[in-house]
Coordinates of C-alpha atoms in Angstrom, one line a residue:
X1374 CA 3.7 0.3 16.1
X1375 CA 7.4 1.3 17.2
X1376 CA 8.4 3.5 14.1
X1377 CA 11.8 4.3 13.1
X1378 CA 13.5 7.3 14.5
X1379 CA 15.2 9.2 16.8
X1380 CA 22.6 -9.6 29.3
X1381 CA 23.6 -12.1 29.8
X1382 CA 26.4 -13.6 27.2
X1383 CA 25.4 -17.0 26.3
X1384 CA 28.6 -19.0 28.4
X1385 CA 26.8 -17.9 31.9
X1386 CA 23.2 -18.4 30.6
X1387 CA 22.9 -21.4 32.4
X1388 CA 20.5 -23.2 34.9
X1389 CA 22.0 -21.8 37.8
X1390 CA 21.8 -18.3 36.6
X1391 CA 18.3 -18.4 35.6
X1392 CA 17.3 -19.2 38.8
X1393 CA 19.5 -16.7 40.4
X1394 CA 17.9 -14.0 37.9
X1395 CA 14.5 -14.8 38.4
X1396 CA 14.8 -14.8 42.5
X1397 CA 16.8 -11.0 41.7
X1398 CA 14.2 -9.8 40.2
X1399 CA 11.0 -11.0 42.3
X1400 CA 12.9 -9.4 45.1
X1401 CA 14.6 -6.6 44.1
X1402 CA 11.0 -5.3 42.5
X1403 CA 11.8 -4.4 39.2
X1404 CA 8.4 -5.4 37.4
X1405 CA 6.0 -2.9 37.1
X1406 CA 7.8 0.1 38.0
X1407 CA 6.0 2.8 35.2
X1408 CA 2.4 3.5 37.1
X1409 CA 5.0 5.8 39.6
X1410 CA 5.5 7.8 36.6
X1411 CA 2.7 10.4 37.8
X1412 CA 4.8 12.0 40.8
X1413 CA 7.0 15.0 39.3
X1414 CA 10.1 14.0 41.4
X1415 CA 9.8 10.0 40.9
X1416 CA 9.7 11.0 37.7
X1417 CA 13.0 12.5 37.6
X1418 CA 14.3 9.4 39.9
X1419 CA 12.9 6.7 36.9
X1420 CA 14.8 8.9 33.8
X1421 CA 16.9 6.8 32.2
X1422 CA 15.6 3.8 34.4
X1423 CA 15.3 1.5 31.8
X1424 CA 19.1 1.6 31.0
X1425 CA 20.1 0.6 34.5
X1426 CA 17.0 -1.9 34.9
X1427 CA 18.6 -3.8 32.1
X1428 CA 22.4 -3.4 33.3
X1429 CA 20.8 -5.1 36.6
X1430 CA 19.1 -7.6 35.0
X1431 CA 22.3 -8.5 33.0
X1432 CA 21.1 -7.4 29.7
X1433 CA 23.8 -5.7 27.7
X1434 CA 25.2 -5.9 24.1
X1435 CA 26.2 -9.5 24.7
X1436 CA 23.1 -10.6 24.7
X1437 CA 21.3 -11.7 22.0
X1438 CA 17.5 -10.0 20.9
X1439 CA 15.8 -13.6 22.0
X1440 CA 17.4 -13.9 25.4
X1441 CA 16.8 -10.3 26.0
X1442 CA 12.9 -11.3 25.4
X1443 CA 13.2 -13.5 27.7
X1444 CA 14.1 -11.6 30.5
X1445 CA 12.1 -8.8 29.6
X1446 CA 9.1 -10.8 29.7
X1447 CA 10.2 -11.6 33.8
X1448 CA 11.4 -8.5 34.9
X1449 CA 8.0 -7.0 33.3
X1450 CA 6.5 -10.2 34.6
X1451 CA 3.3 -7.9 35.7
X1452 CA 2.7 -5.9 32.4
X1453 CA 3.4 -9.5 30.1
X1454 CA 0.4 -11.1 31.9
X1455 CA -2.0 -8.0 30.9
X1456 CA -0.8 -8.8 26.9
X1457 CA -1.3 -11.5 24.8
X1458 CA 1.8 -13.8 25.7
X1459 CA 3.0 -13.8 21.5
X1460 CA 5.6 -11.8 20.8
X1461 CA 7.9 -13.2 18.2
X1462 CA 10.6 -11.7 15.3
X1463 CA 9.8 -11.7 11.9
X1464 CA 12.2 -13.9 10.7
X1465 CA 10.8 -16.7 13.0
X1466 CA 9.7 -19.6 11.3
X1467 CA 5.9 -19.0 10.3
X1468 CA 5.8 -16.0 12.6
X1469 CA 4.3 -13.7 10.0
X1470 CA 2.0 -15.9 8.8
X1471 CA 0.2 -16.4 12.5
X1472 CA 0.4 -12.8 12.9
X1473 CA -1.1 -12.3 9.6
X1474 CA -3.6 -14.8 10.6
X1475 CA -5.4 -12.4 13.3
X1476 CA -5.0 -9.4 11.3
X1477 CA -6.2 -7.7 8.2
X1478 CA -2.8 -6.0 7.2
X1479 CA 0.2 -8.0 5.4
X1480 CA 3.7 -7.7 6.6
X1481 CA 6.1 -7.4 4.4
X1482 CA 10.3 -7.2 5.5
X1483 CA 11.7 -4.1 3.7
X1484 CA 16.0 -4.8 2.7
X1485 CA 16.9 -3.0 6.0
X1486 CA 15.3 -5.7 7.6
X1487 CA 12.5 -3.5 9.1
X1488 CA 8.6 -4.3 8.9
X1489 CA 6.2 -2.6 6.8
X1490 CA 2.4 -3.4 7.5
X1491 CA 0.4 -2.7 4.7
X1492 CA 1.5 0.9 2.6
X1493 CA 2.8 1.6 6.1
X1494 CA 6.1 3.2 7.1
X1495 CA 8.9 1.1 8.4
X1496 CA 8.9 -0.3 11.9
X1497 CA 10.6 -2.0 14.2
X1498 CA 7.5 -3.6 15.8
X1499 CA 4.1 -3.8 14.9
X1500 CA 0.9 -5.4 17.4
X1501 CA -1.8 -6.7 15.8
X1502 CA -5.6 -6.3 16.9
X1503 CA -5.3 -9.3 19.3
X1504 CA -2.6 -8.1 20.9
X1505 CA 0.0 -10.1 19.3
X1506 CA 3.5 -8.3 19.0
X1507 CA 6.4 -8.5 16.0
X1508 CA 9.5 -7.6 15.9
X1509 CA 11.6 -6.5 13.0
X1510 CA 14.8 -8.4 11.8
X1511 CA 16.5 -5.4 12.1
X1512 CA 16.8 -5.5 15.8
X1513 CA 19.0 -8.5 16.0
X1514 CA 21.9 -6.5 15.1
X1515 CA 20.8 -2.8 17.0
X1516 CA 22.0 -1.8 20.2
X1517 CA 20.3 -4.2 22.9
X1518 CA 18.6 -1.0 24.7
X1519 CA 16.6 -0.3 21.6
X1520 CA 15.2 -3.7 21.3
X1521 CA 14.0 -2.7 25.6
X1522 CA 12.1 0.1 24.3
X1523 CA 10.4 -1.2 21.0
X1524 CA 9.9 -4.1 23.8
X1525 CA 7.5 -1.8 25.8
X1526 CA 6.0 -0.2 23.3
X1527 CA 4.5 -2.9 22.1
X1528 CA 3.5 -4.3 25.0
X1529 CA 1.5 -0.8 25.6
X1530 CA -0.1 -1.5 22.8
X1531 CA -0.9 -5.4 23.1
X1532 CA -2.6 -4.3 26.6
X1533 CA -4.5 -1.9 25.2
X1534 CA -6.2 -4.2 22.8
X1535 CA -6.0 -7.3 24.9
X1536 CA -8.0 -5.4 28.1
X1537 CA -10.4 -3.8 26.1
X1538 CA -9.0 0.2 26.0
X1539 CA -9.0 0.1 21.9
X1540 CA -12.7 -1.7 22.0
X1541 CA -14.1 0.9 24.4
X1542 CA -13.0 3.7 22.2
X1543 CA -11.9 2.7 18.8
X1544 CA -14.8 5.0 17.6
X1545 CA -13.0 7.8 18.6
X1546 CA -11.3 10.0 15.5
X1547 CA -8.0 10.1 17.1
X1548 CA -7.8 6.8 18.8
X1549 CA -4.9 5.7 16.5
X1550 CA -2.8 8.8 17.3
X1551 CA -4.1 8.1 21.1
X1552 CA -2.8 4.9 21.1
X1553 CA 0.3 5.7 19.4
X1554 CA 1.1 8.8 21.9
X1555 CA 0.7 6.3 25.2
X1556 CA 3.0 3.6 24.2
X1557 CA 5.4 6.8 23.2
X1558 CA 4.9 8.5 26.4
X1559 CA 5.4 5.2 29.1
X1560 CA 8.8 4.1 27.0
X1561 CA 9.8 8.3 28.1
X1562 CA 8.6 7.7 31.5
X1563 CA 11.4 5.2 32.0
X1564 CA 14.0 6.9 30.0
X1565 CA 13.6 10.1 29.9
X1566 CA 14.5 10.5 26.2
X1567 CA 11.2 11.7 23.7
X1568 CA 11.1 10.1 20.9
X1569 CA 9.8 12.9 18.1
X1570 CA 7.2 10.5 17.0
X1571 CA 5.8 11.9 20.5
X1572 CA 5.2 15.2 19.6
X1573 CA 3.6 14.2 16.7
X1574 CA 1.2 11.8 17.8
X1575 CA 0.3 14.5 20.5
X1576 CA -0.4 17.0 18.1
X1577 CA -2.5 15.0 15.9
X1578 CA -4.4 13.9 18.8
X1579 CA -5.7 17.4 20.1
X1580 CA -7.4 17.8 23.4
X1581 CA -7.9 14.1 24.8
X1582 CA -9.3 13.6 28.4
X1583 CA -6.3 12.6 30.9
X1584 CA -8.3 9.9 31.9
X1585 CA -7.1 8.4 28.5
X1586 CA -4.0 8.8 28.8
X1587 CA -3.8 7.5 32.3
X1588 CA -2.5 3.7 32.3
X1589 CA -4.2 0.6 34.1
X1590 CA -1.2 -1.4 35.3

């Protein structure tokens, strides 16, 4: 769950473009960039990555939350195939409901336009036990780079319960802080700006193995 804290315009979206994008992206090898995160230096190379990833890919202000999905979903063509394929916003018709479907919590939309699962805090995206991802309303109107981040937290999380991490260790005391902390930590990785939620998570966690915190893709 992203908690709160801390393009393309639509006249060029056309076929031509698309096809353009897509061939930019397979070769320019922007997908699946975050496993070089371990190296010290390529870590200071990919700060702030995500920002210019998405001023390559022609995502910018302009574009609208659903075609920035879109794209996301190709230029992280790698990590979207490890999830479950469902991410939609809440104020897609019957999106709630399906989510609801594969989950015991209730989401409700607070009058900020944010989600609230359960007696939850606000959020601006919530994954669901099969790895099914929604976003809050709220985002339609938030700067587009937010939406990017939120984006990959989520999908850290709808990998973690689609490939079995959660399953393997859900009995572990702190495996909702663990889980919490790695979708925090790979959105730093590739901006190089912590979120405080961070910290938090990583002090509620304790001592966890690295292993855990390493990432399969």
């Amino acid at each position: 769950m992203k908690s709160l804290s801390g393009g393309i315009s639509s006249t060029i979206a056309g076929e031509n473009f698309w096809d353009g994008f897509r061939q930019g992206v397979i070769t320019s090898g922007l997908n699946h960039l975050g496993h070089l995160g371990g190296n010290t230096v390529i870590k200071k190379v990919l700060q702030n990555r995500l920002e210019k990833t998405l001023g390559d890919s022609g995502v910018n202000n302009d574009c609208t939350t659903k075609q920035a999905l879109e794209i996301l979903q190709i230029v992280f063509k790698d990590m979207w195939s490890l999830g479950s394929g469902w991410a939609k916003f809440a104020d897609e018709a019957g999106a709630i409901a399906e989510w609801e479907s594969n989950d015991s919590q209730k989401i409700s939309v607070n009058n900020n336009g944010n989600l609230v699962a359960g007696a939850g805090n606000p959020a601006w995206g919530i994954t669901n036990s099969k790895g099914q991802m929604i976003y809050a309303i709220s985002l339609h109107t938030g700067p587009i780079n937010r939406f990017a981040e939120v984006f990959l937290h989520e999908l850290v999380h709808s990998i973690d319960y689609v490939t079995g991490f959660y399953k393997t260790f859900w009995r572990l005391p702190n495996i909702t802080a663990l889980m919490e902390y790695r979708a925090y930590k790979y959105v730093y990785d590739w901006t190089g700006i912590k979120d405080p939620n961070q910290d938090n998570f990583k002090v509620e966690m304790g001592y966890t193995p690295k292993f855990l915190l390493n990432y399969s893709f």
